[in-house]
JSON list of C-alpha atoms in Angstrom, two decimals:
[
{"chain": "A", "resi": 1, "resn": "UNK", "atom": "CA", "xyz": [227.32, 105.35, 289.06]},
{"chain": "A", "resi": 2, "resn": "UNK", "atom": "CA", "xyz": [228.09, 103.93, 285.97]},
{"chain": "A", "resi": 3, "resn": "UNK", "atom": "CA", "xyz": [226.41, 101.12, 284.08]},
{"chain": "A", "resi": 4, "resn": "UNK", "atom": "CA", "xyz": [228.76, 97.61, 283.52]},
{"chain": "A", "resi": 5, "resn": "UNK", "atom": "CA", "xyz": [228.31, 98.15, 279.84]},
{"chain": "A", "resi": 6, "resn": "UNK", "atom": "CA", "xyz": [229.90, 101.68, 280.44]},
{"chain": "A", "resi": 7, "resn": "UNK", "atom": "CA", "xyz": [232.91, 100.33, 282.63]},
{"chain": "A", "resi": 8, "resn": "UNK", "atom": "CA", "xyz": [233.80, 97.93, 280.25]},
{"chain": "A", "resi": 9, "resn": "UNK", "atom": "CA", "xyz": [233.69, 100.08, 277.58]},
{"chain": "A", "resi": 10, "resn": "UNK", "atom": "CA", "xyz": [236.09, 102.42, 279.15]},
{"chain": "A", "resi": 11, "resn": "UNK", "atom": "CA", "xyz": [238.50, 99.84, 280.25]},
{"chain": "A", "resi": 12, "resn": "UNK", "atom": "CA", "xyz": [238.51, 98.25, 276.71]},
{"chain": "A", "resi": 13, "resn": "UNK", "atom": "CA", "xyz": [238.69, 101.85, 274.88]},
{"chain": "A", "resi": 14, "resn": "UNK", "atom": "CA", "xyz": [241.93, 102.69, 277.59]},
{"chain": "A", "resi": 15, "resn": "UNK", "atom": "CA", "xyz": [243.97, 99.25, 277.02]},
{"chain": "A", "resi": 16, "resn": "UNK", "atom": "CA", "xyz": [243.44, 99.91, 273.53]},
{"chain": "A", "resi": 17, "resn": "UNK", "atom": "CA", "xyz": [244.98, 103.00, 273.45]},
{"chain": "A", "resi": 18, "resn": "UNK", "atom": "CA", "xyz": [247.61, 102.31, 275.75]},
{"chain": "A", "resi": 19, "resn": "UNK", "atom": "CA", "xyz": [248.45, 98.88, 273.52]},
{"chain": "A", "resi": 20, "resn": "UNK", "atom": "CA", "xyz": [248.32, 101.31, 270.35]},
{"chain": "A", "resi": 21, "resn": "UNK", "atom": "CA", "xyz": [251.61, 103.43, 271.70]},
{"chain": "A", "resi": 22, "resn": "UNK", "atom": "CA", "xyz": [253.56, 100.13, 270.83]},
{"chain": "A", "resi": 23, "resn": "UNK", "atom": "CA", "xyz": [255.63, 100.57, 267.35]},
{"chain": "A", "resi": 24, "resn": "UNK", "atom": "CA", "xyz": [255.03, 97.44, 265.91]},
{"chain": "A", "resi": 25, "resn": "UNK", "atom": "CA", "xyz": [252.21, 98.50, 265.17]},
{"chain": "A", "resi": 26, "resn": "UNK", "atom": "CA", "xyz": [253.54, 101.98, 263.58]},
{"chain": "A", "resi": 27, "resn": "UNK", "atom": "CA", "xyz": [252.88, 100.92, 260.10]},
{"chain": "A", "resi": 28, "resn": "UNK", "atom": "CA", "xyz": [249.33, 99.63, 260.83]},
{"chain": "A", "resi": 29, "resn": "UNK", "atom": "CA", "xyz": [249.01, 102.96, 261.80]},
{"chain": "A", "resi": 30, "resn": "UNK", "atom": "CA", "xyz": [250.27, 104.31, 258.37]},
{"chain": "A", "resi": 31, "resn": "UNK", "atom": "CA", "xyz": [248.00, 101.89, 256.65]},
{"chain": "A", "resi": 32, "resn": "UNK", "atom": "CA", "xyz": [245.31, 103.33, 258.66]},
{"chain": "A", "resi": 33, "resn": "UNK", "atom": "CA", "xyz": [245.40, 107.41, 258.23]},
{"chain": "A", "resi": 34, "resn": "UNK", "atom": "CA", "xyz": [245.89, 106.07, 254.49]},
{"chain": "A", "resi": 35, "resn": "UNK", "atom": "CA", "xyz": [242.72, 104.70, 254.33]},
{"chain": "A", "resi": 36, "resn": "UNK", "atom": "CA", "xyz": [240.84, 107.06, 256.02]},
{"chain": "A", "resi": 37, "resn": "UNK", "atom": "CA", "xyz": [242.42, 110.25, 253.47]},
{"chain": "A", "resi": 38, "resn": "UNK", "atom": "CA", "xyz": [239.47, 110.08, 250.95]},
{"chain": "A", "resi": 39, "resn": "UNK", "atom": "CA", "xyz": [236.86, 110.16, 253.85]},
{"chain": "A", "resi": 40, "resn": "UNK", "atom": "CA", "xyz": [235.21, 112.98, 254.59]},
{"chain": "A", "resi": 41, "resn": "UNK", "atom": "CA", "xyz": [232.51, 114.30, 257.09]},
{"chain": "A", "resi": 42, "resn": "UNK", "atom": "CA", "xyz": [230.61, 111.35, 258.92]},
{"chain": "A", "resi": 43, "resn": "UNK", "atom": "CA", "xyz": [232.59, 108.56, 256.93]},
{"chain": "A", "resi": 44, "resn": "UNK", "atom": "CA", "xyz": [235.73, 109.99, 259.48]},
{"chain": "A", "resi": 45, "resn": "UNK", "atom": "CA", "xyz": [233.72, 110.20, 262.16]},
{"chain": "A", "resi": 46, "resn": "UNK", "atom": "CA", "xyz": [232.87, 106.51, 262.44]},
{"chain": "A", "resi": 47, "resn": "UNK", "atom": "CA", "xyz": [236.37, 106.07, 262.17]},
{"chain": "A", "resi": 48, "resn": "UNK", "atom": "CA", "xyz": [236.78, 108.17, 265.92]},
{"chain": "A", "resi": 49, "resn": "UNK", "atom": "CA", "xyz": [238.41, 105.00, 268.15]},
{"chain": "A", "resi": 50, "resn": "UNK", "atom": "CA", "xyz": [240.76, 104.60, 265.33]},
{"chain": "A", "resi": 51, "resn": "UNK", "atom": "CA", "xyz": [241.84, 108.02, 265.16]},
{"chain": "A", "resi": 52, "resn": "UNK", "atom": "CA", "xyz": [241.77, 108.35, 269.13]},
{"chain": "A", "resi": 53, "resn": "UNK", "atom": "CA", "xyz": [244.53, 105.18, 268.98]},
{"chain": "A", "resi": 54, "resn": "UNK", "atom": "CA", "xyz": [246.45, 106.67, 266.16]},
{"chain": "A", "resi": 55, "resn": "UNK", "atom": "CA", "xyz": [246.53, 110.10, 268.24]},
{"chain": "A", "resi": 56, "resn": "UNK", "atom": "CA", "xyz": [247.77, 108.71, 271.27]},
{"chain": "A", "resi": 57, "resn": "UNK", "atom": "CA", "xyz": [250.37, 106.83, 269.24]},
{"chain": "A", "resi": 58, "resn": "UNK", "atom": "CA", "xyz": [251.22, 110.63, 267.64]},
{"chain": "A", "resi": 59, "resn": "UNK", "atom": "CA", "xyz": [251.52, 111.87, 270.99]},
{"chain": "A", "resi": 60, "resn": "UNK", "atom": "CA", "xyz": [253.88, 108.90, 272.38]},
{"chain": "A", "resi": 61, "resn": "UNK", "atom": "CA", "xyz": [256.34, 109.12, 269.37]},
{"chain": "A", "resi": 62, "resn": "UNK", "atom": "CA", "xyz": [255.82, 113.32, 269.68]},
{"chain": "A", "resi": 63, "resn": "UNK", "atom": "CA", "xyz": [259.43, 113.64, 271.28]},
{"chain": "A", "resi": 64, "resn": "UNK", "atom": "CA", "xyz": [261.07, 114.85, 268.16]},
{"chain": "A", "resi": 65, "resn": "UNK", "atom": "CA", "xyz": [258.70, 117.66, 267.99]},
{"chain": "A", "resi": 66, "resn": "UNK", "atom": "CA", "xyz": [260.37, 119.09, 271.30]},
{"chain": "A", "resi": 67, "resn": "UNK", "atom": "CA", "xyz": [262.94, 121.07, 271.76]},
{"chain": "A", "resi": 68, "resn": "UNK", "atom": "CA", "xyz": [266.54, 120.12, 271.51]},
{"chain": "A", "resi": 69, "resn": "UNK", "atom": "CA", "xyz": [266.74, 119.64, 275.45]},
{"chain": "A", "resi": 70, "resn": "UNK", "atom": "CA", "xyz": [263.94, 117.54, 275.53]},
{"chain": "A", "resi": 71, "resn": "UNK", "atom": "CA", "xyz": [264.45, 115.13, 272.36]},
{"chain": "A", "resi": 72, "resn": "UNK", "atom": "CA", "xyz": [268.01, 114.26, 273.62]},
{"chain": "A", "resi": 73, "resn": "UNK", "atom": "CA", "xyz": [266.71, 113.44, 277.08]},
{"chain": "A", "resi": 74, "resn": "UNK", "atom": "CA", "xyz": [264.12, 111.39, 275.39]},
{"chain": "A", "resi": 75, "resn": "UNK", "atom": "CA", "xyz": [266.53, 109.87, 272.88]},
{"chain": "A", "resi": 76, "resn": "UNK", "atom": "CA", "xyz": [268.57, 108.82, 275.53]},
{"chain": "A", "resi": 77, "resn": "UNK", "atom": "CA", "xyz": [266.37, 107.23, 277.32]},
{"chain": "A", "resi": 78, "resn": "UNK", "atom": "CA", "xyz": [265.25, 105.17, 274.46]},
{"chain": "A", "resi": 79, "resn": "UNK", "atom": "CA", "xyz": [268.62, 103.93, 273.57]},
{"chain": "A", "resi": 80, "resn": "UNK", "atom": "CA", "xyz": [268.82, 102.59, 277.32]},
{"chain": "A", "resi": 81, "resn": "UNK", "atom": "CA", "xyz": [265.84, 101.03, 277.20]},
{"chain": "A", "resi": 82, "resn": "UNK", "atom": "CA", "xyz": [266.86, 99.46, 273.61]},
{"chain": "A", "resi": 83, "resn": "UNK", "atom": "CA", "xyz": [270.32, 98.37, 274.96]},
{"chain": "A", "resi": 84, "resn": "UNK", "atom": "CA", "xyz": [268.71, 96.06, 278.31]},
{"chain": "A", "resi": 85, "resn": "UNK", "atom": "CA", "xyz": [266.56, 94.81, 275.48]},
{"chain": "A", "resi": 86, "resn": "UNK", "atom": "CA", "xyz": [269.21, 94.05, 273.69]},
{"chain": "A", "resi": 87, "resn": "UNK", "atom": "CA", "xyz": [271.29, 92.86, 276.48]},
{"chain": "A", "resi": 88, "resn": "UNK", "atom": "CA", "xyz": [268.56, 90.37, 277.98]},
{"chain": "A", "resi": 89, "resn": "UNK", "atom": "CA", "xyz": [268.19, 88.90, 274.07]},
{"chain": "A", "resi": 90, "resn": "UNK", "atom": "CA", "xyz": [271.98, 88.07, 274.38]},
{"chain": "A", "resi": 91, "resn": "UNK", "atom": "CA", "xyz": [272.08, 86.99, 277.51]},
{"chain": "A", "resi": 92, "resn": "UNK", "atom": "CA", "xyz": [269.32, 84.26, 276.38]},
{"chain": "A", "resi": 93, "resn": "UNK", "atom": "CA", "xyz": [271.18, 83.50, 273.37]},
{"chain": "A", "resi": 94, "resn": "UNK", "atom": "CA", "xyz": [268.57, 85.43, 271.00]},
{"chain": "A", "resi": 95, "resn": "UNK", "atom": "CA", "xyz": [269.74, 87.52, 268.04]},
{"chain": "A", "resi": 96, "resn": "UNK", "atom": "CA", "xyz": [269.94, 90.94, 269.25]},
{"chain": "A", "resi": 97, "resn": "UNK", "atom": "CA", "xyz": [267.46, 93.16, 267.13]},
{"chain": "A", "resi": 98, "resn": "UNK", "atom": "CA", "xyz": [268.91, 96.03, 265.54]},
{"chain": "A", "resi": 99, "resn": "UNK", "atom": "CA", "xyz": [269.76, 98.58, 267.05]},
{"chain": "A", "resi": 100, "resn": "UNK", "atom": "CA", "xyz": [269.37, 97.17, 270.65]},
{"chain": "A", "resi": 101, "resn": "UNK", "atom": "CA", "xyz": [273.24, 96.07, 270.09]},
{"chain": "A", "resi": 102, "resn": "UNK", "atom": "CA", "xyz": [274.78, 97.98, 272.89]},
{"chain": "A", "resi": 103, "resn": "UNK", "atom": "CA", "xyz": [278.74, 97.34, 271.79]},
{"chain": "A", "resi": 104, "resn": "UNK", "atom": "CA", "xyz": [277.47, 97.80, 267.76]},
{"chain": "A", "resi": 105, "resn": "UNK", "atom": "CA", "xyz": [275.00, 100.99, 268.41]},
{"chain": "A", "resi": 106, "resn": "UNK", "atom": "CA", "xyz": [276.36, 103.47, 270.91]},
{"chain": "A", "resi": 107, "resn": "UNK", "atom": "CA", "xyz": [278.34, 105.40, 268.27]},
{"chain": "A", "resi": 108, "resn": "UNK", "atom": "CA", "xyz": [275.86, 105.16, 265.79]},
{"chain": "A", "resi": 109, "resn": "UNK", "atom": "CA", "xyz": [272.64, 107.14, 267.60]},
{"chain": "A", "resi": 110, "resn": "UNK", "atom": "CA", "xyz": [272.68, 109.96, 265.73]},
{"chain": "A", "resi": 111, "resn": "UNK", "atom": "CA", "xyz": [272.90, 108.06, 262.36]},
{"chain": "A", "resi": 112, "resn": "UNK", "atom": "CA", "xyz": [269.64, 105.72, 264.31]},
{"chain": "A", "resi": 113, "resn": "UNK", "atom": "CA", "xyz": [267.71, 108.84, 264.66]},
{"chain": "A", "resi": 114, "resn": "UNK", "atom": "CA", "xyz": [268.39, 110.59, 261.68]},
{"chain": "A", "resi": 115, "resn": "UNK", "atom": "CA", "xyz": [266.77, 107.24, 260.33]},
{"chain": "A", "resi": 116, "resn": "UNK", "atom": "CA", "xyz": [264.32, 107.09, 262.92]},
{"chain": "A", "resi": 117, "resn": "UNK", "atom": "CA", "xyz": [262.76, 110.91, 262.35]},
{"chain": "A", "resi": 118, "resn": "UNK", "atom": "CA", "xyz": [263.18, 111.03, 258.16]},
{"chain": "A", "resi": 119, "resn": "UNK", "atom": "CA", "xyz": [261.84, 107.31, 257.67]},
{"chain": "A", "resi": 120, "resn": "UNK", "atom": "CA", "xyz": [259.56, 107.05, 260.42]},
{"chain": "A", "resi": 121, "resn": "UNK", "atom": "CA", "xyz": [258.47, 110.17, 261.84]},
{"chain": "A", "resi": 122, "resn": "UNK", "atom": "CA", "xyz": [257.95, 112.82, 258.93]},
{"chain": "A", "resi": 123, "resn": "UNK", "atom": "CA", "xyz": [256.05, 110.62, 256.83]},
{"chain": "A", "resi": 124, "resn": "UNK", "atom": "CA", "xyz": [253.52, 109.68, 259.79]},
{"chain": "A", "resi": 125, "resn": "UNK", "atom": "CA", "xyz": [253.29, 113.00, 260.59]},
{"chain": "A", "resi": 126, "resn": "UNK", "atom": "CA", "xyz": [252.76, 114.30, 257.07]},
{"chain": "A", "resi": 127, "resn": "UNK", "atom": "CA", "xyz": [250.12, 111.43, 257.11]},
{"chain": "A", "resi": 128, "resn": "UNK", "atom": "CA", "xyz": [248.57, 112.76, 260.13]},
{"chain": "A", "resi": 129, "resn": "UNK", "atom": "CA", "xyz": [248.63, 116.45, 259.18]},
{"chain": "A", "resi": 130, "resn": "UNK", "atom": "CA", "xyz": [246.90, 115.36, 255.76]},
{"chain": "A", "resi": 131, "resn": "UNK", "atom": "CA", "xyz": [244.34, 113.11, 257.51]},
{"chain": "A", "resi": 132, "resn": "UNK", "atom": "CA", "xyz": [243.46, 116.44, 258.98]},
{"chain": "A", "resi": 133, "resn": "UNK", "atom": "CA", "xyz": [244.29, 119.43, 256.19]},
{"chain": "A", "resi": 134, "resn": "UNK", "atom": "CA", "xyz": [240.77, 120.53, 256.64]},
{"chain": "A", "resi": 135, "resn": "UNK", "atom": "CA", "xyz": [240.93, 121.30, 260.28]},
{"chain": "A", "resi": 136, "resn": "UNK", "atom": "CA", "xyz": [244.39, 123.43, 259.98]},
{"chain": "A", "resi": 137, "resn": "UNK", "atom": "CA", "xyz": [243.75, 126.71, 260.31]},
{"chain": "A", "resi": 138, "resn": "UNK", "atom": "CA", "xyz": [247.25, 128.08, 259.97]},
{"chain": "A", "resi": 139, "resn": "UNK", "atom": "CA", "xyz": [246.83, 131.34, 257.89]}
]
């Protein structure tokens, strides 16, 4: 039986994480590995609930680190779930955020992704993988 204190620190801790996955807050993200780069030891550590949102967000993003098969099913899905985005900002008489343009987009996915992975992706990666050079034991 858990203590109320406990509960509610779990519930925060999960809505946190879960609210983390969303990409406008990808460059937060960015800003944060940067800062934690020069820490080292126990400095990191009090950093943990950070690094636990920032790892979720890695792992929600982590479809261009899948196979072929997977990425384009992924991609795909994104794109669809741009383009009612995109449609429901038209259809309220919004201005349609890029790439959620359904008529202007659809031939241009590959040239959004490209974008997407060398813009976005590798450098948050590269981030993350430097965050952590002293726990990669590739040899």
């Amino acid at each position: 039986h858990l203590e109320h204190e406990k509960i509610t620190y779990i519930e925060s801790t999960i809505k946190r994480l879960i609210l983390g996955t969303d990409m406008k807050l990808h460059a937060q993200h960015m800003a944060q590995l940067e800062a934690l780069l020069p820490l080292k030891g126990a400095a990191k550590q009090e950093h943990v609930a950070d690094v636990m949102v920032i790892g979720v967000h890695a792992a929600d993003i982590a479809s261009i680190c899948k196979s072929w098969k997977i990425f384009e099913t992924w991609a795909v899905k994104i794109f669809q779930e741009w383009w009612m985005q995109g449609d429901k900002e038209k259809k309220h008489g919004m201005e349609v955020t890029p790439s959620m343009n359904r008529e202007n987009d659809k031939e241009q996915i590959v040239q959004h992704h490209s974008r997407f992975i060398t813009k976005m992706m590798l450098p948050f990666y590269e981030k993350w993988a430097d965050v952590f050079a002293d726990k990669q034991q590739f040899k």
